[in-house]
C-alpha positions as a Python dict, from the first residue, in 0.01 Angstrom:
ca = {
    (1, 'X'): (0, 0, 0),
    (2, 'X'): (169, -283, -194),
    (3, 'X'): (427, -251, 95),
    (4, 'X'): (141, -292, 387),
    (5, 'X'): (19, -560, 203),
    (6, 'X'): (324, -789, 198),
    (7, 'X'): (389, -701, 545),
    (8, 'X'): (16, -831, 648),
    (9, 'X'): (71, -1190, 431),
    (10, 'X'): (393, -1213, 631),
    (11, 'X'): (223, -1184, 960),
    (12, 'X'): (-48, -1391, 847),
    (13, 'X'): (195, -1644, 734),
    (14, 'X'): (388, -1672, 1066),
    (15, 'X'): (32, -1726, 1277),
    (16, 'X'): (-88, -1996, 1050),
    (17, 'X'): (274, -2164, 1051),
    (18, 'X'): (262, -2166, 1457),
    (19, 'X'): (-52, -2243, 1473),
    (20, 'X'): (-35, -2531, 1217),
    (21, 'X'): (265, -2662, 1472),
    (22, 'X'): (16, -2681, 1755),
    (23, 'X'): (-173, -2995, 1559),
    (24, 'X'): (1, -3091, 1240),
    (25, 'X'): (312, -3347, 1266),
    (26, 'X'): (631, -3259, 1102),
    (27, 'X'): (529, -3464, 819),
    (28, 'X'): (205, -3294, 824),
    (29, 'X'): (332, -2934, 801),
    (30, 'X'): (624, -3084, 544),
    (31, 'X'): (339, -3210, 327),
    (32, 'X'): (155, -2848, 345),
    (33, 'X'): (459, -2639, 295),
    (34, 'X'): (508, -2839, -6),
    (35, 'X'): (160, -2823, -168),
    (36, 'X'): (131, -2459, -131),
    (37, 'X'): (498, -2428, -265),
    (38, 'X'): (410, -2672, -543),
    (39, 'X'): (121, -2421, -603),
    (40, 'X'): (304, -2095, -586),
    (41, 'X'): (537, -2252, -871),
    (42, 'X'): (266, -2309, -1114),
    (43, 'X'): (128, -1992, -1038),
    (44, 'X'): (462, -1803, -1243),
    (45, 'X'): (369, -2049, -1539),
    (46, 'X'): (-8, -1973, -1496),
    (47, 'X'): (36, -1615, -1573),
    (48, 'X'): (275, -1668, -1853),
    (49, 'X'): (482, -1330, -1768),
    (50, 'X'): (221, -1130, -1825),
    (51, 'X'): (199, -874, -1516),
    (52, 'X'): (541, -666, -1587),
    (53, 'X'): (421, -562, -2007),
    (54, 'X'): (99, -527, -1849),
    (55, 'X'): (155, -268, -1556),
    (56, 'X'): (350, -91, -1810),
    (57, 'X'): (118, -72, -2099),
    (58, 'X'): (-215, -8, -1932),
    (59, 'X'): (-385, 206, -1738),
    (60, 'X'): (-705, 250, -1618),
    (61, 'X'): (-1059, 195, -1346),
    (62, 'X'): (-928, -80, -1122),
    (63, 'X'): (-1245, -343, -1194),
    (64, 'X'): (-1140, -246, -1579),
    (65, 'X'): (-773, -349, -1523),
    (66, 'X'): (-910, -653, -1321),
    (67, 'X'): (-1137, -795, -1529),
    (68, 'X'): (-922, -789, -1867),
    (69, 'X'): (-583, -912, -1656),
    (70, 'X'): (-809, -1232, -1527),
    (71, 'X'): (-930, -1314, -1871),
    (72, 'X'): (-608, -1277, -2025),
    (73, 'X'): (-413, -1508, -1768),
    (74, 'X'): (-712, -1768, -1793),
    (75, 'X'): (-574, -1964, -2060),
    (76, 'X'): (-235, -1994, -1919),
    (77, 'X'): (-475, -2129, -1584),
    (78, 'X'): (-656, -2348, -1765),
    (79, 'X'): (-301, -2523, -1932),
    (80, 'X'): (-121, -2540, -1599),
    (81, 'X'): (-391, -2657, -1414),
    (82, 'X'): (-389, -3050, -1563),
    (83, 'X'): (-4, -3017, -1428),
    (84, 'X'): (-114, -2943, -1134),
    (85, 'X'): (-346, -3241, -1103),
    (86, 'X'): (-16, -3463, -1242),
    (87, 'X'): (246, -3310, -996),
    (88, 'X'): (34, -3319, -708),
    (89, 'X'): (-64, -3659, -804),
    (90, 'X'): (306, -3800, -828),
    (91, 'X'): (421, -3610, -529),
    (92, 'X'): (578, -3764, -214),
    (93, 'X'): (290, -3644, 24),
    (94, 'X'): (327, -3874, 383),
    (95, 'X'): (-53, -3848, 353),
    (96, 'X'): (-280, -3930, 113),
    (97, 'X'): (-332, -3610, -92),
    (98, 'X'): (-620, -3801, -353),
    (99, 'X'): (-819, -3631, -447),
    (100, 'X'): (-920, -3393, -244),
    (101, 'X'): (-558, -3286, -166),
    (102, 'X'): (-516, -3252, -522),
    (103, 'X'): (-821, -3075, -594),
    (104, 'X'): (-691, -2798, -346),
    (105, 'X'): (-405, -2772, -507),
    (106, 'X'): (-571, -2695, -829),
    (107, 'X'): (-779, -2502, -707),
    (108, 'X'): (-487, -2228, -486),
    (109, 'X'): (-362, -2228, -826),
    (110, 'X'): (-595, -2130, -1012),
    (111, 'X'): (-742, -1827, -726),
    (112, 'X'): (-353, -1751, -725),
    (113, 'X'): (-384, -1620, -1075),
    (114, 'X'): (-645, -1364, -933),
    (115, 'X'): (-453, -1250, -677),
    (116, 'X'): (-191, -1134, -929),
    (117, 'X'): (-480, -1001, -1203),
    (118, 'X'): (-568, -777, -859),
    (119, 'X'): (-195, -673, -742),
    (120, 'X'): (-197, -574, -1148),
    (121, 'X'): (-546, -391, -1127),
    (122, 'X'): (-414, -188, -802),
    (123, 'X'): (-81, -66, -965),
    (124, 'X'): (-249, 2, -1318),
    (125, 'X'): (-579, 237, -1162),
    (126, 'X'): (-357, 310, -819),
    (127, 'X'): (-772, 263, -698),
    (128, 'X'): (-572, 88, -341),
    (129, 'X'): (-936, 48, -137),
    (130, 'X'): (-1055, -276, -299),
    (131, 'X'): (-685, -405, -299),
    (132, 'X'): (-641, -325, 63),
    (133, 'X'): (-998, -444, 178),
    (134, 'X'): (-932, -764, -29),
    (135, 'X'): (-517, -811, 118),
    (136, 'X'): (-705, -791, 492),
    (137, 'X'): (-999, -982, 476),
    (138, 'X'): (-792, -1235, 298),
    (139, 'X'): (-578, -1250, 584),
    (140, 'X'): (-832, -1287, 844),
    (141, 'X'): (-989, -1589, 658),
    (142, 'X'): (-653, -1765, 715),
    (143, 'X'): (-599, -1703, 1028),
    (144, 'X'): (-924, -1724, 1177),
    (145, 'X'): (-931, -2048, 1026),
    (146, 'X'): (-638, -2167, 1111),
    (147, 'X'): (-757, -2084, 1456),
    (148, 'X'): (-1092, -2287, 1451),
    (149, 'X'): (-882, -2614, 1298),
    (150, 'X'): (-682, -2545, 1636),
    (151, 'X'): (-946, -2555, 1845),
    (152, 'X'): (-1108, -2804, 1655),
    (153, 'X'): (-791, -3021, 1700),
    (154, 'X'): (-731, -3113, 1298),
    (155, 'X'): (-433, -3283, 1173),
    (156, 'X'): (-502, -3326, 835),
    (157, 'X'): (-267, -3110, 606),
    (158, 'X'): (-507, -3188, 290),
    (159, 'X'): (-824, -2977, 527),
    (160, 'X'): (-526, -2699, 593),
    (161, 'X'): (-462, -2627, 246),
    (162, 'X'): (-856, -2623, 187),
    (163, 'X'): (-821, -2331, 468),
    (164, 'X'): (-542, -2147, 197),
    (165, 'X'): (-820, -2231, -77),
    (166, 'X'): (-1067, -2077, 118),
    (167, 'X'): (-875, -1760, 187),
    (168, 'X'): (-856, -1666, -155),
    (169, 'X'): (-1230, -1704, -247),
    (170, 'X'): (-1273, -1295, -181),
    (171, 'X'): (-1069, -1227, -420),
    (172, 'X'): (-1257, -1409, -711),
    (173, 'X'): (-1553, -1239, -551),
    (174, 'X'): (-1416, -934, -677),
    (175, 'X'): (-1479, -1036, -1004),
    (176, 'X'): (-1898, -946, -962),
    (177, 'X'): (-1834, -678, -697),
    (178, 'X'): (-1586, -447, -871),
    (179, 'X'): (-1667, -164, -1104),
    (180, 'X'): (-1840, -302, -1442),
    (181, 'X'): (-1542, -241, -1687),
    (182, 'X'): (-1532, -9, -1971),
    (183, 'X'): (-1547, -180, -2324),
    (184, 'X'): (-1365, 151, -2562),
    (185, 'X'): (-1076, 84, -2260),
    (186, 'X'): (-1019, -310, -2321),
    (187, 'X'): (-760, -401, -2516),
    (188, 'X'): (-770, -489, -2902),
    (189, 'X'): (-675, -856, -3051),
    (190, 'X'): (-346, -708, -3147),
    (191, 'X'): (-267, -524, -2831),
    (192, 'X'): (-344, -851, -2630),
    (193, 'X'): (-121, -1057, -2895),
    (194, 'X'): (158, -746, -2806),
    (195, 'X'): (112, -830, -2421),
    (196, 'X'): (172, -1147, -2440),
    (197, 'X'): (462, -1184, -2653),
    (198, 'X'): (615, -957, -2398),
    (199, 'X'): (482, -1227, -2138),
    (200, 'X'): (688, -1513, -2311),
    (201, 'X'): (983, -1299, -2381),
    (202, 'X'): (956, -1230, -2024),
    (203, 'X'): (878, -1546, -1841),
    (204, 'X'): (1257, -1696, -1841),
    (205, 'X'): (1296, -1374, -1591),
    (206, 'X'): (1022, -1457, -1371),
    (207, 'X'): (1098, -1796, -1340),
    (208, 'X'): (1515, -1729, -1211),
    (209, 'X'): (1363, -1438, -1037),
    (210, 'X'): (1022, -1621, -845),
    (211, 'X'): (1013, -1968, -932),
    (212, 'X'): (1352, -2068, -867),
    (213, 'X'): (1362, -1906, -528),
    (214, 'X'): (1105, -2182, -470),
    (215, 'X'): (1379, -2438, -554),
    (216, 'X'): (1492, -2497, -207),
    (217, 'X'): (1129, -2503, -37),
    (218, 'X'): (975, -2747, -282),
    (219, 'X'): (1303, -2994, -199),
    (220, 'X'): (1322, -2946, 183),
    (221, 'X'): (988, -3108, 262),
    (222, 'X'): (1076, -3367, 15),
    (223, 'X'): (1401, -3461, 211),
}
């Protein structure tokens, strides 16, 4: 499932890029490739390392899992999200990203961390049907949007990324649609303290192994 659902995002991601080539400019699709690349590296900060101790500590009902993996990474959110604000605000956008450029930004950033807390929730319950119904409609949101900017003949990168906003929405809907979690199965104060002193032991890792590999993409739209 976690398979299918990487393969989908890739397909998704190659209609929206030619699509986005039909109206944006190369400076246009330079200045989206590097917001949601900007926002894909604060996402690995915004979850402070928390996904691998968590898969492997906890099991359990998949709106459980989803629920206490969202409130756990929210603080990490909350902390990255003023960067976000400052780096998108001091980036070399060819348009002008203020403020509702940057406001997108924030806010891919902060859905991101969702879209983790339900790849975690799938793999800890193995529950796939609300991760697969969520990975699809996600994709058609994208695409069918990037389809109606087409046709509507938009150029604006900043109304783009609102489109990669926008896609993410279902899955903080998933927050009041998902099973009610169970309190005995939430964590204690000390097994959340556990998890995420794991998370910081463990966040060098994800940021050679996922942020780094980001390296390249943030600098080519800059050159």
């Amino acid at each position: 499932v976690l398979v299918a659902a990487q393969i989908l995002a890739a397909g998704g991601a190659v209609a929206v890029n030619l699509l986005a080539a039909v109206v944006l400019s190369p400076a246009g699709r330079g200045d989206l490739a590097f917001a949601l690349q900007l926002a894909y590296f604060l996402s690995v900060f915004a979850v402070m390392g928390l996904e691998r101790p968590f898969i492997a500590s906890r099991s359990g009902g998949f709106g459980t899992e989803y629920r206490v993996f969202a409130r756990m990474v929210t603080p990490g959110t909350l902390c990255v999200l003023p960067i976000a604000f400052i780096a998108a605000a001091l980036s070399p956008f060819s348009t002008r990203w203020m403020w509702m450029g940057v406001i997108a930004i924030a806010a891919y950033v902060a859905l991101n961390s969702l879209v983790h807390a339900l790849r975690v929730a799938y793999v800890c319950s193995r529950e796939w049907k609300w991760f697969a119904v969520n990975a699809i409609v996600t994709q058609l949101i994208i695409v069918v949007g990037a389809v109606l900017l087409v046709l509507i003949g938009v150029n604006d990168p900043v109304v783009w990324m609102w489109a990669y906003a926008a896609s993410a929405i279902p899955t903080a809907v998933l927050l009041f649609v998902a099973p009610r979690p169970s309190k005995h199965l939430e964590p204690t104060r000390t097994e959340k303290r556990g998890l995420r002193r794991r998370g910081w032991v463990l966040l060098p890792s994800e940021f050679s192994n996922s942020a780094m590999l980001r390296s390249d993409r943030l600098l080519l739209p800059i050159l």
